[in-house]
Coordinates of C-alpha atoms in Angstrom, one line a residue:
X1 CA 0.0 0.0 0.0
X2 CA 1.4 3.4 -0.9
X3 CA 1.2 6.4 1.4
X4 CA 1.8 10.1 1.1
X5 CA 3.0 12.4 3.9
X6 CA 0.6 15.3 4.5
X7 CA 1.6 18.7 5.8
X8 CA -0.1 18.0 9.2
X9 CA 2.2 15.0 9.9
X10 CA -0.6 12.5 9.0
X11 CA -0.2 10.0 6.3
X12 CA -2.8 9.6 3.5
X13 CA -3.1 6.1 2.0
X14 CA -4.2 5.2 -1.5
X15 CA -7.1 3.2 0.0
X16 CA -8.4 6.3 1.8
X17 CA -8.3 8.2 -1.5
X18 CA -10.0 5.3 -3.3
X19 CA -12.8 5.4 -0.7
X20 CA -13.4 9.1 -1.3
X21 CA -13.4 8.6 -5.0
X22 CA -15.9 5.7 -4.7
X23 CA -18.2 7.9 -2.7
X24 CA -17.8 10.7 -5.2
X25 CA -18.6 8.4 -8.1
X26 CA -21.6 7.0 -6.3
X27 CA -22.9 10.5 -5.7
X28 CA -22.2 11.4 -9.3
X29 CA -24.2 8.4 -10.5
X30 CA -27.2 9.4 -8.4
X31 CA -27.1 13.0 -9.9
X32 CA -26.6 11.6 -13.4
X33 CA -29.7 9.3 -13.1
X34 CA -31.8 12.2 -11.8
X35 CA -30.7 14.5 -14.6
X36 CA -31.3 11.7 -17.2
X37 CA -34.8 11.2 -15.8
X38 CA -35.8 14.8 -15.8
X39 CA -33.7 16.3 -18.6
X40 CA -35.9 15.6 -21.6
X41 CA -39.2 16.3 -19.9
X42 CA -37.8 19.6 -18.5
X43 CA -36.5 20.5 -22.0
X44 CA -39.9 19.6 -23.5
X45 CA -41.8 21.8 -21.0
X46 CA -39.5 24.7 -21.2
X47 CA -39.6 24.7 -25.0
X48 CA -43.3 24.5 -24.8
X49 CA -43.4 27.5 -22.5
X50 CA -41.3 29.5 -24.9
X51 CA -43.6 28.8 -27.8
X52 CA -46.8 29.3 -25.7
X53 CA -45.7 32.8 -24.5
X54 CA -44.3 34.0 -27.8
X55 CA -47.3 32.6 -29.7
X56 CA -49.7 34.3 -27.3
X57 CA -48.0 37.7 -27.9
X58 CA -48.9 37.4 -31.6
X59 CA -52.6 37.7 -30.7
X60 CA -52.0 41.2 -29.2
X61 CA -51.5 43.8 -31.9
X62 CA -48.3 45.8 -31.5
X63 CA -46.9 43.6 -28.7
X64 CA -44.8 41.1 -30.5
X65 CA -41.4 42.4 -31.5
X66 CA -41.5 40.5 -34.8
X67 CA -45.0 41.5 -35.8
X68 CA -44.0 43.3 -39.0
X69 CA -41.5 40.5 -39.9
X70 CA -44.2 37.8 -39.4
X71 CA -46.6 39.6 -41.7
X72 CA -44.0 40.2 -44.4
X73 CA -42.8 36.6 -44.2
X74 CA -46.4 35.2 -44.6
X75 CA -47.0 37.6 -47.5
X76 CA -43.9 36.2 -49.2
X77 CA -44.6 32.6 -48.4
X78 CA -48.2 32.8 -49.5
X79 CA -47.5 34.9 -52.6
X80 CA -49.6 37.7 -51.1
X81 CA -52.6 35.7 -50.0
X82 CA -51.9 35.9 -46.3
X83 CA -50.8 39.1 -44.5
X84 CA -51.8 41.4 -41.7
X85 CA -53.6 40.1 -38.7
X86 CA -54.3 36.8 -40.4
X87 CA -50.6 36.1 -40.6
X88 CA -50.2 36.9 -36.9
X89 CA -53.2 34.7 -35.9
X90 CA -52.0 31.7 -37.9
X91 CA -48.5 32.0 -36.5
X92 CA -49.8 32.6 -33.0
X93 CA -52.2 29.6 -33.3
X94 CA -49.4 27.3 -34.5
X95 CA -47.0 28.5 -31.7
X96 CA -49.6 28.2 -29.0
X97 CA -50.6 24.7 -30.2
X98 CA -47.0 23.6 -30.2
X99 CA -46.6 25.1 -26.7
X100 CA -49.6 23.3 -25.3
X101 CA -48.6 20.0 -26.9
X102 CA -45.1 20.2 -25.5
X103 CA -46.2 21.3 -22.0
X104 CA -48.9 18.6 -21.7
X105 CA -47.3 15.9 -23.9
X106 CA -50.8 15.5 -25.5
X107 CA -50.6 15.3 -29.3
X108 CA -46.8 15.7 -29.0
X109 CA -46.1 14.1 -32.4
X110 CA -48.6 16.4 -34.1
X111 CA -47.0 19.3 -32.1
X112 CA -43.6 18.2 -33.5
X113 CA -45.0 18.4 -37.1
X114 CA -46.5 21.8 -36.4
X115 CA -43.1 22.9 -34.9
X116 CA -41.3 21.7 -38.1
X117 CA -43.7 23.9 -40.1
X118 CA -43.1 26.8 -37.7
X119 CA -39.4 26.5 -38.1
X120 CA -39.8 26.9 -41.9
X121 CA -41.5 30.2 -41.2
X122 CA -39.1 31.3 -38.5
X123 CA -36.0 30.9 -40.8
X124 CA -37.7 32.1 -44.0
X125 CA -36.8 35.7 -43.4
X126 CA -33.2 34.8 -43.6
X127 CA -33.8 33.9 -47.3
X128 CA -36.5 36.5 -48.2
X129 CA -34.9 39.5 -46.5
X130 CA -31.2 38.6 -46.3
X131 CA -30.2 42.0 -47.6
X132 CA -32.0 43.7 -44.8
X133 CA -31.0 41.3 -42.0
X134 CA -27.3 41.3 -42.7
X135 CA -25.2 44.4 -43.1
X136 CA -21.5 45.0 -43.6
X137 CA -21.4 45.3 -39.8
X138 CA -22.9 41.9 -39.4
X139 CA -26.3 40.5 -38.6
X140 CA -28.9 43.0 -37.4
X141 CA -30.7 42.6 -34.1
X142 CA -33.6 41.0 -36.0
X143 CA -31.3 38.5 -37.7
X144 CA -29.8 37.6 -34.3
X145 CA -33.3 37.1 -32.9
X146 CA -33.9 34.6 -35.7
X147 CA -30.5 32.9 -35.6
X148 CA -30.8 32.2 -31.9
X149 CA -33.6 29.8 -32.8
X150 CA -31.0 27.3 -33.9
X151 CA -30.9 26.4 -30.2
X152 CA -34.7 25.8 -30.3
X153 CA -34.2 23.5 -33.3
X154 CA -31.5 21.5 -31.3
X155 CA -33.9 21.3 -28.3
X156 CA -36.7 20.1 -30.6
X157 CA -34.5 17.4 -32.0
X158 CA -33.8 16.1 -28.5
X159 CA -37.5 16.1 -27.6
X160 CA -38.4 14.5 -30.9
X161 CA -35.8 11.7 -30.5
X162 CA -37.3 10.9 -27.1
X163 CA -40.9 11.2 -28.3
X164 CA -40.4 9.1 -31.3
X165 CA -39.1 6.0 -29.5
X166 CA -42.6 4.7 -28.9
X167 CA -44.4 3.0 -31.8
X168 CA -47.3 4.8 -33.4
X169 CA -50.7 3.4 -32.3
X170 CA -52.9 3.2 -29.3
X171 CA -51.5 3.1 -25.8

Protein backbone atom coordinates (compact mmCIF):
# COMPACT_ATOMS: atom_id res chain seq x y z
CA UNK A 1 0.00 0.00 0.00
CA UNK A 2 1.37 3.43 -0.91
CA UNK A 3 1.24 6.42 1.37
CA UNK A 4 1.82 10.13 1.08
CA UNK A 5 2.97 12.44 3.87
CA UNK A 6 0.62 15.33 4.48
CA UNK A 7 1.64 18.74 5.84
CA UNK A 8 -0.07 17.95 9.17
CA UNK A 9 2.17 15.00 9.85
CA UNK A 10 -0.60 12.52 9.03
CA UNK A 11 -0.23 9.96 6.30
CA UNK A 12 -2.83 9.56 3.52
CA UNK A 13 -3.15 6.12 2.05
CA UNK A 14 -4.24 5.23 -1.45
CA UNK A 15 -7.10 3.21 -0.01
CA UNK A 16 -8.41 6.33 1.77
CA UNK A 17 -8.34 8.23 -1.52
CA UNK A 18 -10.02 5.29 -3.25
CA UNK A 19 -12.80 5.40 -0.68
CA UNK A 20 -13.38 9.12 -1.27
CA UNK A 21 -13.38 8.57 -5.05
CA UNK A 22 -15.86 5.71 -4.73
CA UNK A 23 -18.23 7.90 -2.71
CA UNK A 24 -17.83 10.75 -5.19
CA UNK A 25 -18.55 8.38 -8.08
CA UNK A 26 -21.63 7.00 -6.30
CA UNK A 27 -22.92 10.54 -5.71
CA UNK A 28 -22.22 11.45 -9.33
CA UNK A 29 -24.16 8.38 -10.50
CA UNK A 30 -27.19 9.45 -8.41
CA UNK A 31 -27.07 12.96 -9.88
CA UNK A 32 -26.64 11.56 -13.41
CA UNK A 33 -29.67 9.26 -13.06
CA UNK A 34 -31.76 12.15 -11.75
CA UNK A 35 -30.70 14.45 -14.61
CA UNK A 36 -31.29 11.70 -17.18
CA UNK A 37 -34.80 11.17 -15.79
CA UNK A 38 -35.84 14.84 -15.75
CA UNK A 39 -33.71 16.28 -18.58
CA UNK A 40 -35.88 15.61 -21.62
CA UNK A 41 -39.21 16.34 -19.88
CA UNK A 42 -37.76 19.61 -18.53
CA UNK A 43 -36.51 20.53 -21.99
CA UNK A 44 -39.88 19.65 -23.53
CA UNK A 45 -41.84 21.75 -21.05
CA UNK A 46 -39.47 24.73 -21.23
CA UNK A 47 -39.56 24.65 -25.03
CA UNK A 48 -43.35 24.51 -24.80
CA UNK A 49 -43.42 27.53 -22.50
CA UNK A 50 -41.28 29.53 -24.92
CA UNK A 51 -43.63 28.78 -27.81
CA UNK A 52 -46.76 29.31 -25.73
CA UNK A 53 -45.67 32.76 -24.52
CA UNK A 54 -44.27 33.99 -27.83
CA UNK A 55 -47.30 32.62 -29.65
CA UNK A 56 -49.72 34.34 -27.28
CA UNK A 57 -47.96 37.66 -27.89
CA UNK A 58 -48.86 37.41 -31.56
CA UNK A 59 -52.57 37.74 -30.73
CA UNK A 60 -52.00 41.17 -29.21
CA UNK A 61 -51.50 43.81 -31.92
CA UNK A 62 -48.33 45.82 -31.46
CA UNK A 63 -46.94 43.60 -28.67
CA UNK A 64 -44.80 41.06 -30.55
CA UNK A 65 -41.38 42.44 -31.49
CA UNK A 66 -41.52 40.52 -34.77
CA UNK A 67 -45.02 41.50 -35.84
CA UNK A 68 -43.97 43.28 -39.02
CA UNK A 69 -41.52 40.52 -39.92
CA UNK A 70 -44.17 37.81 -39.44
CA UNK A 71 -46.62 39.65 -41.69
CA UNK A 72 -44.02 40.25 -44.40
CA UNK A 73 -42.83 36.63 -44.24
CA UNK A 74 -46.38 35.24 -44.57
CA UNK A 75 -46.97 37.61 -47.45
CA UNK A 76 -43.87 36.24 -49.21
CA UNK A 77 -44.56 32.59 -48.37
CA UNK A 78 -48.21 32.78 -49.51
CA UNK A 79 -47.53 34.91 -52.60
CA UNK A 80 -49.56 37.74 -51.13
CA UNK A 81 -52.57 35.68 -50.02
CA UNK A 82 -51.91 35.94 -46.27
CA UNK A 83 -50.82 39.09 -44.49
CA UNK A 84 -51.80 41.43 -41.70
CA UNK A 85 -53.60 40.08 -38.65
CA UNK A 86 -54.33 36.76 -40.40
CA UNK A 87 -50.58 36.10 -40.56
CA UNK A 88 -50.23 36.89 -36.88
CA UNK A 89 -53.23 34.75 -35.94
CA UNK A 90 -51.99 31.73 -37.92
CA UNK A 91 -48.50 32.03 -36.50
CA UNK A 92 -49.80 32.60 -32.97
CA UNK A 93 -52.16 29.62 -33.25
CA UNK A 94 -49.38 27.33 -34.45
CA UNK A 95 -47.03 28.45 -31.71
CA UNK A 96 -49.65 28.21 -28.95
CA UNK A 97 -50.62 24.72 -30.17
CA UNK A 98 -46.96 23.65 -30.16
CA UNK A 99 -46.56 25.11 -26.67
CA UNK A 100 -49.58 23.33 -25.25
CA UNK A 101 -48.62 20.04 -26.93
CA UNK A 102 -45.10 20.23 -25.52
CA UNK A 103 -46.18 21.27 -22.03
CA UNK A 104 -48.88 18.62 -21.69
CA UNK A 105 -47.34 15.91 -23.86
CA UNK A 106 -50.76 15.47 -25.48
CA UNK A 107 -50.61 15.27 -29.29
CA UNK A 108 -46.84 15.66 -29.00
CA UNK A 109 -46.13 14.09 -32.39
CA UNK A 110 -48.61 16.42 -34.08
CA UNK A 111 -46.98 19.26 -32.15
CA UNK A 112 -43.60 18.19 -33.51
CA UNK A 113 -44.98 18.37 -37.06
CA UNK A 114 -46.45 21.80 -36.37
CA UNK A 115 -43.11 22.86 -34.93
CA UNK A 116 -41.32 21.75 -38.10
CA UNK A 117 -43.68 23.94 -40.12
CA UNK A 118 -43.14 26.77 -37.68
CA UNK A 119 -39.38 26.51 -38.10
CA UNK A 120 -39.78 26.93 -41.86
CA UNK A 121 -41.54 30.21 -41.18
CA UNK A 122 -39.07 31.25 -38.51
CA UNK A 123 -36.04 30.87 -40.77
CA UNK A 124 -37.68 32.07 -44.03
CA UNK A 125 -36.83 35.74 -43.44
CA UNK A 126 -33.16 34.82 -43.63
CA UNK A 127 -33.81 33.89 -47.27
CA UNK A 128 -36.46 36.45 -48.21
CA UNK A 129 -34.93 39.46 -46.49
CA UNK A 130 -31.23 38.59 -46.25
CA UNK A 131 -30.20 41.99 -47.60
CA UNK A 132 -32.04 43.73 -44.77
CA UNK A 133 -30.99 41.32 -42.04
CA UNK A 134 -27.27 41.27 -42.74
CA UNK A 135 -25.23 44.43 -43.13
CA UNK A 136 -21.52 45.01 -43.59
CA UNK A 137 -21.36 45.33 -39.80
CA UNK A 138 -22.88 41.86 -39.39
CA UNK A 139 -26.34 40.51 -38.57
CA UNK A 140 -28.94 43.02 -37.42
CA UNK A 141 -30.72 42.57 -34.10
CA UNK A 142 -33.63 40.98 -35.98
CA UNK A 143 -31.28 38.50 -37.68
CA UNK A 144 -29.77 37.64 -34.32
CA UNK A 145 -33.30 37.13 -32.94
CA UNK A 146 -33.90 34.60 -35.72
CA UNK A 147 -30.49 32.92 -35.57
CA UNK A 148 -30.76 32.17 -31.85
CA UNK A 149 -33.62 29.85 -32.79
CA UNK A 150 -31.01 27.32 -33.89
CA UNK A 151 -30.90 26.42 -30.19
CA UNK A 152 -34.66 25.79 -30.27
CA UNK A 153 -34.17 23.48 -33.25
CA UNK A 154 -31.54 21.51 -31.33
CA UNK A 155 -33.86 21.28 -28.30
CA UNK A 156 -36.70 20.12 -30.56
CA UNK A 157 -34.46 17.41 -32.02
CA UNK A 158 -33.76 16.06 -28.53
CA UNK A 159 -37.47 16.12 -27.63
CA UNK A 160 -38.36 14.47 -30.95
CA UNK A 161 -35.76 11.74 -30.50
CA UNK A 162 -37.28 10.92 -27.12
CA UNK A 163 -40.92 11.19 -28.26
CA UNK A 164 -40.44 9.06 -31.34
CA UNK A 165 -39.09 6.00 -29.49
CA UNK A 166 -42.58 4.66 -28.89
CA UNK A 167 -44.40 2.96 -31.77
CA UNK A 168 -47.30 4.77 -33.40
CA UNK A 169 -50.65 3.44 -32.27
CA UNK A 170 -52.94 3.17 -29.31
CA UNK A 171 -51.47 3.11 -25.83
